[in-house]
XYZ file of C-alpha atoms in Angstrom:
681
model
C 15.151 -7.997 42.281
C 13.439 -4.523 42.370
C 10.377 -4.209 40.352
C 10.783 -1.827 37.260
C 7.133 -0.623 37.765
C 7.288 2.054 40.393
C 5.307 5.232 40.371
C 7.069 8.418 39.247
C 5.557 10.083 42.364
C 7.675 7.849 44.554
C 11.048 9.306 43.298
C 13.299 10.730 46.103
C 16.315 12.993 45.997
C 18.780 10.080 46.130
C 17.106 8.680 42.974
C 18.488 11.734 41.045
C 22.010 10.869 41.949
C 21.290 7.145 40.941
C 20.044 8.307 37.588
C 22.987 10.697 37.042
C 25.443 7.843 37.994
C 23.795 5.493 35.545
C 23.864 8.078 32.900
C 27.628 8.818 33.339
C 28.392 5.067 33.016
C 26.057 4.626 30.038
C 27.931 7.402 28.138
C 31.279 5.978 28.979
C 30.204 2.426 27.768
C 28.554 3.902 24.736
C 31.613 5.881 23.697
C 33.638 2.729 24.035
C 31.234 0.826 21.761
C 31.151 3.654 19.231
C 34.853 3.613 18.752
C 34.428 0.160 17.154
C 31.653 1.481 14.736
C 32.965 1.467 11.127
C 29.898 0.555 8.936
C 27.993 3.580 10.469
C 29.176 6.096 13.142
C 25.948 5.443 15.101
C 25.885 1.590 15.000
C 28.391 -0.813 16.636
C 28.592 -4.599 16.806
C 29.979 -4.153 20.268
C 27.521 -2.374 22.572
C 28.112 -2.843 26.304
C 25.500 -0.087 27.496
C 22.722 -2.645 26.751
C 23.801 -5.011 29.561
C 24.564 -2.122 31.843
C 20.998 -0.614 31.299
C 19.446 -4.024 31.917
C 21.447 -4.792 35.026
C 20.826 -1.265 36.289
C 16.927 -1.635 35.946
C 17.018 -5.049 37.626
C 19.172 -3.990 40.507
C 18.060 -0.394 40.998
C 14.511 -0.504 39.769
C 12.632 2.309 37.852
C 14.829 4.992 39.118
C 17.621 3.821 36.797
C 15.443 4.388 33.710
C 15.873 8.210 33.495
C 19.638 7.645 33.889
C 19.540 5.335 30.777
C 17.396 7.814 28.790
C 19.742 10.748 29.630
C 22.904 8.715 28.875
C 21.638 7.270 25.681
C 20.568 10.878 24.537
C 23.909 12.393 25.312
C 25.932 9.462 23.751
C 23.942 9.802 20.378
C 23.675 13.596 20.378
C 27.377 13.783 20.438
C 27.691 11.265 17.569
C 26.840 13.636 14.834
C 23.042 12.961 14.742
C 20.195 15.498 14.909
C 18.825 15.970 18.370
C 15.358 14.647 17.568
C 17.036 11.454 16.147
C 19.258 11.133 19.249
C 16.232 11.603 21.312
C 14.268 8.881 19.396
C 17.198 6.364 19.678
C 17.500 7.237 23.455
C 13.820 6.381 23.859
C 14.271 3.126 22.000
C 17.396 2.114 24.193
C 15.382 2.913 27.281
C 12.326 1.125 26.182
C 14.632 -1.795 25.387
C 15.917 -2.005 28.965
C 12.423 -1.627 30.420
C 10.964 -4.419 28.237
C 14.041 -6.737 29.173
C 13.606 -6.059 32.784
C 9.815 -6.365 32.795
C 10.027 -9.674 30.941
C 12.618 -11.065 33.326
C 10.427 -9.856 36.425
C 7.420 -11.860 34.960
C 9.624 -14.826 34.541
C 10.704 -14.946 38.177
C 14.360 -14.164 37.180
C 17.179 -14.393 39.918
C 20.182 -12.364 38.991
C 22.523 -14.901 40.594
C 22.014 -17.097 37.510
C 22.228 -20.234 39.700
C 19.285 -21.863 38.022
C 18.855 -23.138 34.359
C 15.463 -21.304 34.195
C 17.319 -17.966 34.832
C 19.774 -18.661 32.048
C 16.933 -19.384 29.633
C 15.065 -16.215 30.747
C 18.059 -14.079 30.124
C 18.598 -15.523 26.730
C 14.916 -14.922 25.983
C 15.249 -11.225 27.001
C 18.484 -11.002 24.978
C 16.680 -12.093 21.877
C 13.454 -10.158 22.396
C 14.346 -6.641 23.873
C 17.274 -5.733 21.464
C 14.779 -5.935 18.590
C 12.904 -2.971 20.129
C 15.939 -0.793 20.237
C 17.145 -1.894 16.636
C 13.820 -1.165 14.986
C 13.395 2.247 16.719
C 16.941 3.174 16.085
C 17.319 2.378 12.342
C 13.942 3.929 11.885
C 15.099 7.226 13.298
C 18.406 7.043 11.310
C 16.524 6.463 8.085
C 13.794 9.037 8.728
C 16.351 11.696 9.683
C 18.478 11.022 6.675
C 21.424 10.076 8.713
C 21.836 6.646 6.882
C 20.500 5.751 3.550
C 17.362 3.278 3.306
C 19.516 0.724 1.498
C 21.714 0.295 4.533
C 19.073 0.007 7.245
C 18.609 -3.774 6.929
C 22.181 -4.536 7.438
C 22.415 -1.891 10.191
C 19.467 -3.586 11.975
C 21.204 -6.840 12.214
C 24.522 -5.371 13.490
C 22.355 -3.244 16.031
C 20.479 -6.365 17.246
C 23.635 -8.459 17.450
C 25.623 -5.819 19.428
C 22.765 -5.245 21.960
C 22.018 -8.980 22.370
C 25.662 -9.686 23.247
C 25.596 -6.742 25.741
C 22.809 -8.491 27.410
C 24.411 -11.935 27.310
C 27.810 -10.820 28.556
C 27.807 -7.551 30.382
C 24.593 -7.977 32.093
C 25.471 -11.413 33.792
C 28.750 -10.058 34.927
C 27.243 -7.093 36.651
C 24.330 -9.025 37.991
C 26.341 -11.914 39.686
C 28.818 -9.565 41.152
C 26.229 -7.428 42.724
C 24.200 -10.305 44.055
C 24.631 -12.097 47.394
C 26.301 -15.372 46.479
C 27.244 -18.439 48.425
C 30.832 -18.927 47.614
C 32.734 -22.226 47.597
C 33.989 -22.848 51.053
C 36.460 -25.641 50.207
C 40.190 -25.336 50.923
C 42.131 -23.935 48.115
C 39.245 -22.086 46.386
C 41.137 -18.711 46.312
C 44.269 -20.279 44.910
C 42.063 -22.099 42.225
C 40.369 -18.768 41.326
C 43.748 -17.167 40.684
C 44.782 -20.130 38.524
C 41.573 -19.810 36.611
C 42.433 -16.160 35.845
C 45.944 -17.289 34.651
C 44.303 -19.975 32.446
C 41.802 -17.419 31.056
C 44.629 -15.091 29.967
C 46.741 -17.980 28.501
C 43.858 -19.406 26.538
C 42.760 -16.004 25.267
C 46.330 -15.174 24.172
C 46.513 -18.527 22.336
C 43.123 -18.087 20.759
C 43.253 -14.594 19.644
C 46.795 -13.232 19.941
C 48.387 -14.932 16.907
C 49.461 -13.564 13.645
C 48.568 -15.316 11.168
C 45.661 -16.791 13.019
C 45.224 -20.468 13.245
C 41.772 -21.850 12.189
C 39.372 -23.008 14.974
C 41.859 -22.128 17.696
C 39.363 -19.899 19.396
C 37.851 -23.019 20.844
C 40.709 -23.506 23.403
C 38.839 -20.837 25.472
C 35.901 -23.321 26.111
C 37.850 -25.594 28.686
C 38.402 -22.466 30.692
C 34.553 -21.734 30.796
C 33.866 -25.243 31.676
C 36.372 -25.170 34.421
C 34.767 -22.005 35.813
C 31.308 -23.419 35.560
C 31.996 -26.696 37.148
C 34.282 -25.578 40.025
C 33.506 -21.972 40.945
C 29.983 -21.302 39.749
C 28.175 -18.439 37.943
C 30.463 -15.443 39.279
C 33.688 -17.285 37.791
C 31.593 -18.162 34.523
C 30.430 -14.564 33.955
C 33.979 -13.242 34.742
C 35.584 -15.717 32.251
C 33.042 -14.910 29.455
C 33.424 -11.106 29.986
C 37.248 -11.448 30.062
C 37.372 -13.621 26.894
C 35.008 -11.241 25.148
C 37.221 -8.136 26.027
C 40.465 -9.856 24.924
C 38.853 -11.118 21.727
C 37.315 -7.682 20.814
C 40.744 -5.948 21.362
C 42.639 -8.599 19.494
C 40.188 -8.504 16.491
C 40.269 -4.700 16.448
C 43.998 -4.859 16.233
C 43.958 -7.364 13.447
C 44.867 -10.402 15.572
C 43.164 -13.803 16.002
C 40.895 -15.900 13.759
C 38.282 -13.288 13.103
C 40.494 -10.466 11.887
C 40.889 -11.590 8.286
C 37.497 -9.956 7.314
C 38.656 -6.516 8.336
C 38.236 -4.529 11.600
C 34.587 -4.465 11.605
C 33.809 -7.372 9.337
C 35.580 -9.523 11.894
C 33.432 -8.216 14.766
C 30.307 -9.706 13.443
C 31.451 -13.208 13.315
C 33.160 -12.735 16.516
C 29.924 -11.677 18.013
C 28.335 -14.896 16.838
C 31.020 -16.991 18.201
C 30.690 -15.140 21.645
C 26.970 -15.577 21.627
C 27.530 -19.506 21.563
C 30.383 -19.131 24.117
C 28.175 -17.034 26.383
C 25.179 -19.182 26.134
C 27.271 -22.388 26.808
C 28.798 -20.760 29.808
C 25.356 -19.519 31.204
C 23.971 -23.079 30.770
C 26.936 -24.836 32.421
C 27.190 -22.390 35.199
C 23.523 -22.643 36.076
C 23.510 -26.411 35.781
C 26.628 -26.881 37.859
C 25.230 -24.368 40.442
C 22.000 -26.363 40.674
C 23.898 -29.620 41.127
C 25.890 -28.152 43.902
C 22.708 -26.686 45.436
C 21.072 -30.074 45.259
C 24.117 -31.743 46.878
C 23.981 -29.090 49.641
C 20.396 -29.726 50.276
C 20.931 -33.467 50.438
C 23.770 -32.790 52.906
C 21.171 -30.094 55.347
C 18.748 -33.129 54.888
C 21.279 -35.825 55.759
C 22.220 -33.787 58.728
C 18.591 -33.407 59.744
C 18.002 -37.097 59.323
C 20.947 -37.785 61.585
C 19.660 -35.486 64.144
C 16.213 -36.957 64.029
C 17.845 -40.418 64.304
C 19.894 -39.166 67.360
C 16.885 -37.744 68.940
C 14.849 -40.923 68.227
C 17.529 -43.004 69.882
C 17.587 -40.600 72.868
C 13.773 -40.750 73.119
C 13.572 -44.668 72.904
C 16.363 -44.662 75.659
C 14.210 -42.091 77.651
C 10.998 -44.045 77.025
C 12.576 -47.249 78.250
C 13.742 -45.454 81.446
C 10.181 -43.988 81.973
C 8.508 -47.331 81.319
C 10.880 -49.178 83.734
C 10.487 -46.769 86.508
C 6.704 -47.590 87.139
C 7.059 -51.186 86.144
C 9.658 -51.805 88.959
C 7.382 -50.766 91.747
C 4.414 -52.652 90.208
C 6.454 -55.837 89.994
C 7.583 -55.470 93.753
C 3.984 -54.552 94.929
C 2.523 -57.649 93.211
C 4.806 -59.670 95.476
C 3.416 -57.810 98.565
C -0.227 -58.579 97.661
C -0.007 -62.114 99.049
C 1.549 -60.930 102.333
C -0.303 -61.753 105.440
C -0.094 -58.178 106.701
C -3.099 -56.396 105.322
C -1.306 -53.098 105.776
C 1.360 -54.112 103.407
C -1.252 -55.506 100.899
C -3.080 -52.166 101.051
C 0.090 -50.274 100.407
C 0.857 -52.558 97.526
C -2.516 -51.802 95.901
C -1.921 -48.148 96.393
C 1.458 -48.508 94.693
C -0.071 -50.530 91.781
C -2.875 -47.961 91.233
C -0.620 -45.008 91.239
C 1.994 -46.437 88.903
C -0.612 -47.850 86.681
C -2.085 -44.346 86.376
C 1.388 -43.147 85.477
C 1.752 -45.710 82.725
C -1.600 -44.824 81.307
C -0.626 -41.140 81.285
C 2.521 -41.885 79.409
C 0.718 -43.873 76.738
C -2.025 -41.265 76.392
C 0.533 -38.593 75.771
C 2.148 -40.585 73.015
C -1.249 -41.334 71.372
C -2.121 -37.579 71.688
C 1.126 -36.581 70.027
C 0.456 -39.035 67.331
C -3.260 -37.887 66.697
C -2.143 -34.109 66.664
C 0.759 -34.751 64.290
C -1.556 -36.692 62.004
C -4.369 -34.017 62.312
C -6.801 -36.463 63.548
C -7.791 -34.642 66.827
C -11.378 -33.416 66.676
C -12.640 -30.984 69.327
C -16.086 -31.036 70.699
C -16.567 -27.229 71.338
C -19.236 -25.741 73.442
C -19.649 -22.598 75.628
C -17.919 -23.403 79.073
C -17.020 -21.462 81.976
C -13.150 -21.089 82.347
C -13.388 -21.549 86.081
C -15.012 -25.098 85.599
C -12.117 -26.042 83.147
C -9.447 -24.699 85.604
C -11.154 -26.616 88.640
C -10.986 -29.822 86.516
C -7.389 -29.313 85.765
C -6.415 -28.477 89.248
C -8.266 -31.656 90.499
C -6.100 -33.725 88.195
C -2.835 -32.742 90.042
C -4.093 -31.702 93.353
C -2.563 -34.867 94.985
C 0.929 -34.255 93.482
C 0.776 -30.552 94.687
C -0.153 -31.638 98.189
C 2.391 -34.426 98.164
C 5.094 -31.820 97.416
C 3.686 -29.540 100.053
C 3.390 -26.767 97.329
C 1.193 -23.799 97.741
C -1.239 -23.282 94.730
C -3.262 -20.013 94.351
C -6.006 -19.761 91.710
C -7.253 -16.224 90.877
C -10.256 -16.257 88.433
C -12.380 -13.059 88.169
C -15.650 -13.072 90.001
C -17.408 -12.177 86.796
C -17.558 -15.520 84.924
C -15.304 -15.901 81.809
C -16.639 -18.145 79.088
C -14.800 -19.686 76.286
C -15.843 -21.744 73.173
C -13.767 -24.926 73.744
C -13.589 -28.538 74.170
C -13.612 -28.545 78.036
C -11.695 -31.888 78.299
C -8.926 -30.861 75.852
C -8.689 -27.339 77.402
C -8.330 -28.754 80.859
C -5.742 -30.985 79.404
C -3.782 -27.923 78.372
C -3.917 -26.310 81.770
C -3.289 -29.734 83.603
C -0.157 -30.131 81.425
C 1.187 -26.631 82.366
C 0.168 -27.274 86.017
C 2.035 -30.651 86.067
C 5.033 -29.065 84.566
C 5.008 -26.305 87.325
C 4.552 -28.926 90.133
C 7.451 -31.083 88.652
C 9.982 -28.145 88.458
C 9.028 -26.219 91.563
C 10.856 -27.391 94.810
C 8.838 -28.710 97.676
C 7.169 -25.841 99.433
C 7.262 -23.650 96.587
C 4.412 -21.511 95.203
C 2.448 -21.914 91.970
C -0.133 -19.472 90.781
C -2.920 -19.654 88.254
C -4.405 -16.251 87.169
C -6.879 -15.327 84.260
C -7.897 -12.103 83.002
C -9.909 -10.748 79.961
C -7.774 -9.241 77.305
C -8.701 -7.382 74.147
C -10.163 -10.104 71.899
C -9.736 -12.932 74.226
C -8.830 -14.374 77.548
C -5.278 -14.869 78.973
C -4.512 -17.574 81.637
C -1.112 -17.804 83.152
C 0.584 -20.487 85.112
C 3.545 -19.103 87.155
C 5.947 -21.135 89.280
C 8.991 -20.614 91.447
C 10.793 -23.463 89.766
C 14.099 -23.986 88.130
C 13.353 -21.645 85.355
C 14.343 -21.829 81.782
C 17.868 -20.687 80.391
C 17.568 -18.291 77.438
C 19.108 -20.878 75.062
C 16.339 -23.402 75.861
C 13.477 -20.976 75.877
C 12.718 -21.361 72.171
C 12.955 -25.246 72.276
C 10.644 -26.039 75.358
C 7.781 -26.701 73.043
C 9.655 -29.024 70.755
C 8.826 -32.785 71.013
C 10.902 -34.700 73.602
C 12.669 -31.533 75.004
C 12.951 -31.273 78.676
C 15.799 -29.019 79.277
C 19.493 -30.189 79.646
C 19.496 -34.041 79.792
C 20.742 -35.872 82.846
C 21.102 -39.425 83.773
C 19.075 -39.291 86.934
C 16.218 -37.486 85.201
C 14.676 -36.349 88.506
C 11.501 -34.869 87.014
C 10.883 -37.861 84.718
C 8.275 -37.692 82.024
C 8.729 -37.828 78.089
C 8.967 -34.055 77.491
C 5.593 -34.210 75.619
C 3.400 -32.141 78.083
C 4.323 -28.611 76.657
C 4.323 -29.788 73.123
C 0.673 -31.118 73.424
C -0.379 -28.012 75.475
C 0.754 -25.713 72.661
C -0.651 -27.793 69.818
C -4.017 -28.076 71.747
C -4.182 -24.339 72.406
C -3.539 -23.693 68.645
C -6.414 -26.067 67.747
C -8.521 -23.829 69.889
C -7.378 -20.693 67.870
C -5.144 -19.712 70.637
C -1.469 -19.420 71.464
C 0.803 -20.652 74.266
C 3.891 -18.719 75.152
C 6.762 -19.212 77.796
C 8.708 -16.796 79.630
C 11.414 -16.911 82.201
C 14.030 -14.538 83.711
C 16.614 -17.350 83.549
C 17.740 -20.545 85.222
C 16.612 -20.723 88.936
C 14.139 -17.882 88.657
C 10.949 -19.594 87.772
C 8.872 -19.568 84.641
C 5.445 -18.446 83.315
C 3.465 -20.046 80.646
C 0.493 -17.942 79.194
C -2.408 -19.392 77.147
C -4.430 -16.940 75.161
C -7.707 -18.023 73.596
C -10.691 -16.313 72.213
C -13.680 -15.540 74.432
C -17.025 -17.079 73.740
C -19.878 -14.799 72.331
C -22.696 -13.984 74.583
C -24.982 -16.942 75.384
C -28.217 -17.372 73.364
C -31.446 -17.945 75.261
C -31.793 -21.553 76.308
C -34.125 -23.735 74.280
C -36.606 -25.714 76.220
C -35.481 -29.116 77.190
C -37.088 -32.383 75.654
C -38.275 -34.491 78.508
C -38.272 -37.523 76.581
C -35.447 -40.084 77.100
C -33.789 -41.126 73.943
C -34.104 -44.805 73.121
C -30.950 -46.886 73.417
C -29.786 -50.437 73.615
C -29.403 -51.401 77.213
C -29.192 -54.591 79.203
C -32.361 -56.554 79.754
C -33.543 -56.724 83.315
C -33.646 -54.691 86.341
C -31.466 -56.396 88.854
C -28.066 -55.238 89.724
C -26.271 -58.421 88.444
C -25.707 -58.762 84.649
C -24.746 -61.603 82.355
C -21.515 -60.446 81.006
C -19.443 -61.928 78.261
C -15.750 -61.016 78.165
C -13.847 -61.546 74.989
C -10.104 -60.841 74.759
C -7.229 -62.996 73.351
C -5.093 -61.900 76.308
C -5.581 -64.451 79.038
C -4.453 -62.266 81.846
C -6.553 -59.321 80.747
C -9.578 -61.499 80.269
C -9.083 -63.223 83.792
C -8.521 -60.014 85.542
C -11.738 -58.444 83.942
C -13.772 -61.676 84.921
C -12.625 -61.475 88.437
C -13.377 -57.738 88.839
C -16.987 -58.316 87.444
C -17.649 -61.388 89.532
C -16.469 -59.557 92.635
C -19.116 -56.897 91.668
C -21.876 -59.450 91.582
C -22.136 -60.244 87.947
C -22.352 -63.571 86.170
C -19.494 -63.781 83.745
C -18.217 -65.958 81.067
C -15.233 -65.503 78.786
C -13.795 -66.385 75.309
C -10.462 -65.882 73.666
C -11.418 -65.400 70.006
C -14.372 -64.591 67.740
C -15.817 -68.214 67.144
C -15.635 -68.973 70.812
C -17.477 -65.722 71.675
C -20.263 -66.481 69.269
C -20.597 -70.036 70.775
C -20.807 -68.758 74.332
C -23.254 -65.944 73.263
C -25.713 -68.560 71.716
C -26.014 -70.523 74.989
C -25.306 -67.680 77.572
C -27.354 -64.869 75.913
C -25.335 -62.052 77.624
C -26.779 -58.720 78.517
C -23.421 -57.036 78.227
C -20.524 -57.930 75.898
C -17.003 -56.551 76.695
C -15.287 -57.041 73.316
C -11.710 -56.654 72.294
C -11.172 -55.463 68.723
C -7.676 -56.900 68.052
C -8.646 -60.576 68.019
C -6.914 -63.207 66.018
C -8.517 -64.275 62.770
C -12.076 -62.862 63.242
C -11.716 -59.261 64.524
C -13.908 -57.568 66.928
C -15.863 -55.622 64.225
C -16.827 -58.921 62.526
C -17.794 -60.354 66.002
C -19.923 -57.405 66.911
C -21.930 -57.754 63.597
C -22.325 -61.436 64.076
C -23.552 -60.963 67.655
C -26.368 -58.758 66.486
C -27.778 -61.818 64.533
C -27.536 -64.179 67.605
C -30.922 -64.814 69.262
C -31.174 -63.105 72.514
C -28.312 -60.685 71.788
C -30.232 -58.210 69.617
C -30.573 -55.618 72.413
C -27.247 -56.563 74.321
C -24.905 -53.654 75.247
C -21.814 -54.365 73.211
C -18.686 -52.422 74.367
C -15.396 -52.190 72.694
C -12.558 -52.542 75.090
C -9.421 -51.870 72.917
C -6.046 -50.411 72.523
C -7.250 -48.847 69.227
C -8.724 -45.470 70.000
C -8.280 -43.240 66.901
C -11.133 -41.454 65.449
C -11.403 -43.854 62.539
C -11.538 -46.725 64.970
C -14.303 -45.358 66.964
C -16.184 -44.616 63.638
C -15.686 -48.295 62.560
C -16.959 -49.577 65.786
C -20.094 -47.540 65.560
C -20.760 -48.893 62.108
C -20.144 -52.443 63.404
C -22.765 -52.072 65.926
C -20.954 -51.315 69.232
C -22.655 -49.087 71.742
C -19.510 -47.931 73.477
C -15.696 -47.654 72.806
C -13.484 -47.797 75.685
C -9.707 -47.284 75.424
C -7.465 -49.784 77.361
C -6.697 -49.598 80.181
C -10.163 -48.847 81.436
C -10.448 -47.513 84.944
C -12.340 -50.158 86.941
C -14.991 -47.703 88.265
C -15.669 -46.619 84.579
C -16.059 -50.240 83.513
C -18.268 -51.219 86.427
C -20.418 -47.920 85.786
C -21.096 -49.033 82.272
C -21.940 -52.620 83.123
C -24.256 -51.603 85.911
C -26.087 -49.113 83.650
C -29.886 -49.561 84.027
C -32.220 -50.199 81.224
C -32.848 -47.046 79.061
C -30.093 -45.054 80.612
C -28.456 -42.800 77.990
C -24.684 -43.581 77.073
């Protein structure tokens, strides 16, 4: 809806044509209404120009107001009134339309009348704004001596009623037929619309076309209005209301129908009251039915979405099963080879297990990262970091894959250092995911390029490849969850389709963007990360030479007394064997009470403690260990599959010194156990 409050200085040449058109229509509608004025030549119980003026201001904005003013003046000036009286009435008619349009604008009115609130708003405007024109109009008629003072009160009621019916009947008809509507798409809707028009004519003829009239027969028109509302919506409802009104006015004026007994004009007043009830009922029913249909449609775009989500979930679970089985199969076969007499085969088996375990870990990490980002629990540890260092870390992650596929990688970073304010680990993950994507889809021997340059307001880093490219229809979807181009049974590239999603979300968390471009299938692709550049570095503060105090294992020897607590026997045994092979004295327990019993006799220097223990969980065990004699200064390390931010926060509160996420790389685990006294964590 166009706001009626636009400055006069904004009027253009076309606005003059609009104003003239509105004026011509207003005069024509006014003359039609004045032909039905009998009590006073200037006041009619039927006044369609009011609805025309209101609809014009709502649809065309303030440029329609001069047309209303001009049309009202001409219509009244040619009705035997003094010019100043005609001018006063014209001002009242214009002000009436402006008040109604402004009120509806403030109420958030939608001219499609498809909501109950819109029907109520229009009724409110039809009650309030006609009082403005009626008051100004009868005042001008009385002051100009056109009508005696004794008749002004009765004229005010007729004036108000005629204008109100114009707002309730003519305005809705014009508004709904000039609005963008969603029409019923069911089969036979057009045939039903013609049947409705036939029913309208038949009901109107029965109700208003009989001589002598039958009492209460006018109510046979209500079923037609209900039919229009429930089946075809506000446009049909407004049409039925306007058609019924036109037929009833014509019949009453000709002395036909139930309202003609009180005389030509006397019958129009009770007819107006009847039509007011009819129009309000139709408005309410049309709006309620439209809202109901809209709710049904929304439940149906929603049901389809749920169906699509369910389909994608099933596809993802099938894909996840496929991706998990791929590394599990070689691990299972490699385990059989570990006991082979040929040391070469055993070495190959260990390599396979290590490589496929890393792949499994990467799949799980991606799933966890998606969960964290979706729930908004990812927290960045930002600091000023050189972009080259981040790129080097990302390249190191996939250097072996690039070498294995004999691909050529070029990295072009400006000699002048580029600095960003970023979490180096997470930003390296963004670049590593893009690099991994490029390596997967680029054929063996192909080229991959990483370039970076300073742009206005930030830094742009691009990863280009000579891979399979992206078809135009898939370009907008590559960042959606679980999307990896057209599906195929062999899934030669593998993966869960999470890498690009994670990369974009992490880039956005850094205040940046990630965009994809491709010239089409088979022509390679380019992904560009844009992130803000870090501000200039501040002078470095002098370093504190003191070493912060921390809990650490007692003793200075290489071997440690280590207590392993895990309810999974295989995980517990594997960790024990690894630690014993490294020269540590190890004991183990499968639950909390067993851990506390071992701790009292063993007094471990390091405790590797699972959180998800049966009964007494790891948090409780950690707090209890701090009260065991000899364990006050032990290094307690959480080794758990629970790695969310809240899990880490709880572990700190419970007294853990470290929180490691399963599976822990052996080198990392041994490095923590070997940590000397006083070493910072």
